[in-house]
Tab-separated table of C-alpha atoms and ligand atoms in Angstrom:
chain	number	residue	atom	x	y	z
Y	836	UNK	CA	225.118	122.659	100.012
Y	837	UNK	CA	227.889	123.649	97.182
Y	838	UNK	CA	229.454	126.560	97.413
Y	839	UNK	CA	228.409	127.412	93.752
Y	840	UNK	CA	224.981	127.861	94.970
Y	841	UNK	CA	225.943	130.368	97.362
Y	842	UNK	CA	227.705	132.510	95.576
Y	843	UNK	CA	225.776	135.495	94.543
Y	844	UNK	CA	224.363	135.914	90.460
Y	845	UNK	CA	223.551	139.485	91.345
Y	846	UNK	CA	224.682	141.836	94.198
Y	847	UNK	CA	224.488	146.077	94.771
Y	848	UNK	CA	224.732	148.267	97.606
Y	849	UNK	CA	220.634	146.698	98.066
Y	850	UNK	CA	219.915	143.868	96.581
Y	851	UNK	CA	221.841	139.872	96.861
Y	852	UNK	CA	219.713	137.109	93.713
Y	853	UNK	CA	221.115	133.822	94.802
Y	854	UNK	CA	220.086	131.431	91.511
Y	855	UNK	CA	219.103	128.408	93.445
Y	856	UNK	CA	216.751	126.286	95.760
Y	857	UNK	CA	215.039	128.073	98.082
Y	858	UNK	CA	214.625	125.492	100.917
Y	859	UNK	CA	219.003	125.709	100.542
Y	860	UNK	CA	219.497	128.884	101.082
Y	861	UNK	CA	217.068	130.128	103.199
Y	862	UNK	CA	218.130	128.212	106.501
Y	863	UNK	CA	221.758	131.127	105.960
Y	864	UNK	CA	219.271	134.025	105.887
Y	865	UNK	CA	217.081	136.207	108.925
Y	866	UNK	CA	214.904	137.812	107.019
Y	867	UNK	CA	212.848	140.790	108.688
Y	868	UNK	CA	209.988	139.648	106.052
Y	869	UNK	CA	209.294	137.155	103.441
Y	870	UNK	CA	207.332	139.149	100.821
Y	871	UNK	CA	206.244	136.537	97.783
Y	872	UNK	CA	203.890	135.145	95.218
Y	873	UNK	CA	204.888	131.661	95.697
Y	874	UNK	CA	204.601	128.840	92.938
Y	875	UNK	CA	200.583	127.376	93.584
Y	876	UNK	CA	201.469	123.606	92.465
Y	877	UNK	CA	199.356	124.234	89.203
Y	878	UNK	CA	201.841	123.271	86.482
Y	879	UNK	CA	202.233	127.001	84.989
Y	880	UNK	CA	205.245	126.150	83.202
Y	881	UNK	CA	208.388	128.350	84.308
Y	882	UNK	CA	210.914	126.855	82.521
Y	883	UNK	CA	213.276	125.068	84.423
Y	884	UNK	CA	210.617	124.892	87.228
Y	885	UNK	CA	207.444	122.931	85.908
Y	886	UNK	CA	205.249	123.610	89.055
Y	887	UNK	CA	204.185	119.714	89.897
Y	888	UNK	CA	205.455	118.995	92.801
Y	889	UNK	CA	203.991	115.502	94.716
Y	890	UNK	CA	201.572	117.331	97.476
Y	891	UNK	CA	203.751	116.590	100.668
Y	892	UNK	CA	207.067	117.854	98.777
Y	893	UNK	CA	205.030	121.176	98.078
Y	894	UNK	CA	203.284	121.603	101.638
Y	895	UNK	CA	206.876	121.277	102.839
Y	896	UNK	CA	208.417	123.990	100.429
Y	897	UNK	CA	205.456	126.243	101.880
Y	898	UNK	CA	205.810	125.241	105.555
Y	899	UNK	CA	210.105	126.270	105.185
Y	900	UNK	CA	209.511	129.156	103.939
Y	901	UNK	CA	206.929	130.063	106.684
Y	902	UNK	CA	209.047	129.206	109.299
Y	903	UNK	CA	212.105	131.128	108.118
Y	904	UNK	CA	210.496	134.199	109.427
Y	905	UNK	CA	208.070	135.426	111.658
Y	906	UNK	CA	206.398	138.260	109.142
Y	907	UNK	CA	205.020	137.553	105.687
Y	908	UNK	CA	202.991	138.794	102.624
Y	909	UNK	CA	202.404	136.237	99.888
Y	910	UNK	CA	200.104	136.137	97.603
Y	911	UNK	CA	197.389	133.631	98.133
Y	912	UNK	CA	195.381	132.382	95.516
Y	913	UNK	CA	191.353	130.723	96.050
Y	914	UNK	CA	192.935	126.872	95.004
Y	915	UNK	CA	195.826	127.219	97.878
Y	916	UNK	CA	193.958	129.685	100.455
Y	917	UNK	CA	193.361	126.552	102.782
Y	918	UNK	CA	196.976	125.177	103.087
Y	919	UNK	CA	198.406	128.652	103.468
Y	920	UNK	CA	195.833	129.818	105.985
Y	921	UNK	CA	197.058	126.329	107.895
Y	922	UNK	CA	200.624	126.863	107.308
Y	923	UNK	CA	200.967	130.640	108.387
Y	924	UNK	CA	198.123	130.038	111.252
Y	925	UNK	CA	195.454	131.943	112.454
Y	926	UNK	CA	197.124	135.314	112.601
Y	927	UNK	CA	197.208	135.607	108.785
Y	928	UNK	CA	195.602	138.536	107.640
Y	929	UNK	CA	193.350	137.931	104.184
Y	930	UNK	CA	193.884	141.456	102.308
Y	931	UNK	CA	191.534	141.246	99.077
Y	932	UNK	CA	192.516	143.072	95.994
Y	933	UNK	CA	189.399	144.355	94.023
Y	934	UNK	CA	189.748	143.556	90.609
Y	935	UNK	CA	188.635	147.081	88.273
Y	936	UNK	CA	187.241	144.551	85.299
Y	937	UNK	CA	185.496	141.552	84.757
Y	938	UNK	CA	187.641	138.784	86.052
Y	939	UNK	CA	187.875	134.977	84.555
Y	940	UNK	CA	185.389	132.555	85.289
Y	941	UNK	CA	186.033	130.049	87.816
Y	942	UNK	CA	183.403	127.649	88.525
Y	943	UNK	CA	180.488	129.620	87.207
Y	944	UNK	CA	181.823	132.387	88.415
Y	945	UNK	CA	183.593	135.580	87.651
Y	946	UNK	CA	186.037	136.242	89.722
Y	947	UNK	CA	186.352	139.679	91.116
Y	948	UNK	CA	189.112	139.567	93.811
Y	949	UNK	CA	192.886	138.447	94.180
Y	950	UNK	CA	194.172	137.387	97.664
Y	951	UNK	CA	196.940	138.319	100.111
Y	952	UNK	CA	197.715	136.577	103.261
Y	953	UNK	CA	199.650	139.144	105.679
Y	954	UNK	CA	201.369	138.151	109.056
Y	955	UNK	CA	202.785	140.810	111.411
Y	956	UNK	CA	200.884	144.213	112.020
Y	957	UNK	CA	201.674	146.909	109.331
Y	958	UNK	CA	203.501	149.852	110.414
Y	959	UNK	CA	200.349	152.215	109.952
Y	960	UNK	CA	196.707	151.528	110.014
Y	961	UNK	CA	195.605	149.996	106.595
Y	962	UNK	CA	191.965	148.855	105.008
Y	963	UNK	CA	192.077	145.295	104.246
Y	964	UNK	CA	190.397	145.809	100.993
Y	965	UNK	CA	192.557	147.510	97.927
Y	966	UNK	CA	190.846	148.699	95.147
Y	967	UNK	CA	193.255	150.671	93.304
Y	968	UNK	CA	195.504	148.001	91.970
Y	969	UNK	CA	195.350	146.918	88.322
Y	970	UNK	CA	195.749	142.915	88.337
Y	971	UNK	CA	196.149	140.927	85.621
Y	972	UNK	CA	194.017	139.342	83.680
Y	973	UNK	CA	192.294	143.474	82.946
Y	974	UNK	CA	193.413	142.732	79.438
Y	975	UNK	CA	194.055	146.918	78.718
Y	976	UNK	CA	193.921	148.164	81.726
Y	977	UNK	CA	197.169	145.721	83.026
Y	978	UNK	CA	199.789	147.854	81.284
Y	979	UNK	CA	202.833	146.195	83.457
Y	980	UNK	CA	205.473	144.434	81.142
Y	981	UNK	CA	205.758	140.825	82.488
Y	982	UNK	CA	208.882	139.278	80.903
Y	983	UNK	CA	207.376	136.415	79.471
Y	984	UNK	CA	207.229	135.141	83.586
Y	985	UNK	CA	203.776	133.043	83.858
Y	986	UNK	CA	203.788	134.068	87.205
Y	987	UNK	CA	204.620	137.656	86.557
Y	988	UNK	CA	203.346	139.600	90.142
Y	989	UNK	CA	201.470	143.106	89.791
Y	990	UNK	CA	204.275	145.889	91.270
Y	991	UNK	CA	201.750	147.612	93.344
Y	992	UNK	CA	200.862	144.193	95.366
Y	993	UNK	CA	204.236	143.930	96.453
Y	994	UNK	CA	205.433	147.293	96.968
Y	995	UNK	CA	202.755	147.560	99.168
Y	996	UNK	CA	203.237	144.464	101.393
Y	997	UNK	CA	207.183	146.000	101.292
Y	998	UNK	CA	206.373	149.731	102.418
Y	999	UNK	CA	203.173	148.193	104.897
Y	1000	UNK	CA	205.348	145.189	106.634
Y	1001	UNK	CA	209.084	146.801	106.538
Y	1002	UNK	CA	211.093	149.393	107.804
Y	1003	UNK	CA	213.730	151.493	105.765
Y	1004	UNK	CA	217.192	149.391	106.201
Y	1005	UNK	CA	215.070	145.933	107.017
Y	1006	UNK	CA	215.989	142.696	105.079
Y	1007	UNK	CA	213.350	141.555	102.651
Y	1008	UNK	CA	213.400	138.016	101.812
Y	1009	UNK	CA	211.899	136.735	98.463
Y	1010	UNK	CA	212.891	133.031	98.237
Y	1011	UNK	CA	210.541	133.133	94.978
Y	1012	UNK	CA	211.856	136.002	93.093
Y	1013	UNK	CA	211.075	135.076	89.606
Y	1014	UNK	CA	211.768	138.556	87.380
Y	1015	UNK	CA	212.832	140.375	90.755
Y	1016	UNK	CA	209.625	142.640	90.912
Y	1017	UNK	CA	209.913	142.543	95.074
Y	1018	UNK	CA	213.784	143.211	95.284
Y	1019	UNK	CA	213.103	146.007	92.999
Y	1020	UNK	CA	210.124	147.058	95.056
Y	1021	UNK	CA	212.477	146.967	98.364
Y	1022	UNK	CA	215.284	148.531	96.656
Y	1023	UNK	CA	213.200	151.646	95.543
Y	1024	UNK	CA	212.028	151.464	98.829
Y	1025	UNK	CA	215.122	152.184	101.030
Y	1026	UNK	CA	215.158	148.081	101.860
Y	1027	UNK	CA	217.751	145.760	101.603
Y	1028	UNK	CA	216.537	142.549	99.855
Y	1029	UNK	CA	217.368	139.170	99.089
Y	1030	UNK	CA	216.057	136.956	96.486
Y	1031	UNK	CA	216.087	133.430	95.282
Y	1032	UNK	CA	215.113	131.798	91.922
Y	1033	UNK	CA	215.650	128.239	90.525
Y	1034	UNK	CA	215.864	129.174	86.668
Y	1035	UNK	CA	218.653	131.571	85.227
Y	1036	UNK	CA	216.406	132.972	82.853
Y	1037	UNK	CA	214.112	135.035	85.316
Y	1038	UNK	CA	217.611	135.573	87.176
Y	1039	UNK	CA	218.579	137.409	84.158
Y	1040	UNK	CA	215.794	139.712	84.190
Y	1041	UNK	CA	215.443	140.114	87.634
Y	1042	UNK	CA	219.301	141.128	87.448
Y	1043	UNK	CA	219.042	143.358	84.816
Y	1044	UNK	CA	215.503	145.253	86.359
Y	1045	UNK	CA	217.396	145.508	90.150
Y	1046	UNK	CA	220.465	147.255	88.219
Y	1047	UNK	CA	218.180	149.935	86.492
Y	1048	UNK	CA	218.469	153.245	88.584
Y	1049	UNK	CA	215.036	153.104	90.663
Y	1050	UNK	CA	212.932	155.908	92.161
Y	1051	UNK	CA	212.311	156.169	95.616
Y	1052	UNK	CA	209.030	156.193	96.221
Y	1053	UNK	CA	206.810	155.361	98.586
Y	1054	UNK	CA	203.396	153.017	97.024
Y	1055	UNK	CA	200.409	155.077	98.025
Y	1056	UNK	CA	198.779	152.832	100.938
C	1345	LIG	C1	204.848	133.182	90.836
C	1345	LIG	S1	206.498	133.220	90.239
C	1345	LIG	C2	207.151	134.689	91.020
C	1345	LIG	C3	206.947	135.904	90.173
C	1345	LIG	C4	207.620	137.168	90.692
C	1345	LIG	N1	206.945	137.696	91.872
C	1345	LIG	C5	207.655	138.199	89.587
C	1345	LIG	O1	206.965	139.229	89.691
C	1345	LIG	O2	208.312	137.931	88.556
C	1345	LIG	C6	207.290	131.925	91.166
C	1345	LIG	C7	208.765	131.715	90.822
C	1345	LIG	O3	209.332	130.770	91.744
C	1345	LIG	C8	210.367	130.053	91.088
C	1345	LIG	N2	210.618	128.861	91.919
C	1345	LIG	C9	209.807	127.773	92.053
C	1345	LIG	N3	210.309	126.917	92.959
C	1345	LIG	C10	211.447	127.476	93.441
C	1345	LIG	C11	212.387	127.081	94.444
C	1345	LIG	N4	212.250	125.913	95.116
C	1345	LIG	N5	213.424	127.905	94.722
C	1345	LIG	C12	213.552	129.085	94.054
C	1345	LIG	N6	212.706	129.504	93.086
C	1345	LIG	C13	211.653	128.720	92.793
C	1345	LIG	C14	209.808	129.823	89.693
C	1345	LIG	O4	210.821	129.567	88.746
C	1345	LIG	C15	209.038	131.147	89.439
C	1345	LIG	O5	209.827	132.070	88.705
């Protein structure tokens, strides 16, 4: 492990973006919660990261993360819902996010729903069905400026998995930060947060987003 890679690309009073490999850095951190939209192994290109990884190399990506804390929300999509259901184990909560439009057809089939997996009880009761969250893929109705990231998460999904499995002054972990949209959630959020991402591109942004002044708010649950 080089001592370049540990060396911080962004820091505040909140927030530390490492701009790096996950599975290095993530053995040096505790996190209180991993909160992430992880790569899916699909070939989305990312830029430096082309999303192809052999199948073993990517199950064991997933099951380091997983093990480098005992609470998690990630976002779980239908083609990877099996392996992460194995990896995080039969206490993973499925939350399903209701999409408001018509979704893209899968299949035959038009696809109404996003997926969560949650580990770790929330800190107040919560439905497991959220229907008040714009996704992508609503062509108008998905205002949320993306940054050119493929992979670009909705806010609201991961505020929400922030505010339900954190405290105020708890350590977020995203090891898959991309354009920072969870360390900006945390920060806003009265969290300290640390992400990680491979290409210096989305470290830019997610640099540049964490530095804006942010409101503190609390997502409505
Ligand atoms: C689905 S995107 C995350 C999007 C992010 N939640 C956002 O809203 O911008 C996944 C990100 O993981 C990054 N990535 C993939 N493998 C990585 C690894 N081993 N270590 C760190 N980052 C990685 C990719 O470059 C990509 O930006």
């Amino acid at each position: 492990l080089g001592v370049q890679t540990l060396t911080p690309y962004y820091q505040d009073d909140a927030v530390t973006l490492y701009h790096g490999e996950c599975r290095e850095i993530l053995p040096t951190l505790t996190p209180d919660v991993i909160v992430t939209d992880p790569p899916f192994n699909v070939g989305k290109d990312y830029g430096t990261y082309k999303d192809k990884l052999e199948a073993s190399e990517y199950e064991q990506l997933m099951r380091t993360v997983a093990s480098a804390s005992e609470r998690h929300g990630w976002v779980a999509p239908h083609v990877r819902l099996e392996l992460f259901l194995n990896i995080l184990g039969p206490q993973a909560v499925t939350i399903v996010v209701r999409r408001g439009a018509a979704g893209p057809y899968r299949f035959g089939w038009a696809n109404q729903f996003e997926m969560l997996l949650a580990v770790g009880k929330p800190n107040r009761m919560t439905p497991d069905l959220w229907d008040d969250i714009r996704l992508k893929g609503e062509g108008y109705f998905f205002r949320e400026e993306h940054y050119g990231n493929p992979g670009y998460t909705p806010y609201q999904i991961l505020a929400r998995l922030v505010a339900l499995l954190s405290e105020p002054g708890q350590l977020v972990v995203d090891p898959f930060a991309g354009t920072g949209t969870t360390l900006h959630a945390a920060k806003a959020q009265g969290r300290r947060a640390i992400g990680v991402e491979i290409d210096e591109r989305w470290c830019e942004i997610a640099a540049r987003r964490c530095a804006q002044e942010v409101l503190a708010v609390e997502p409505a649950a």
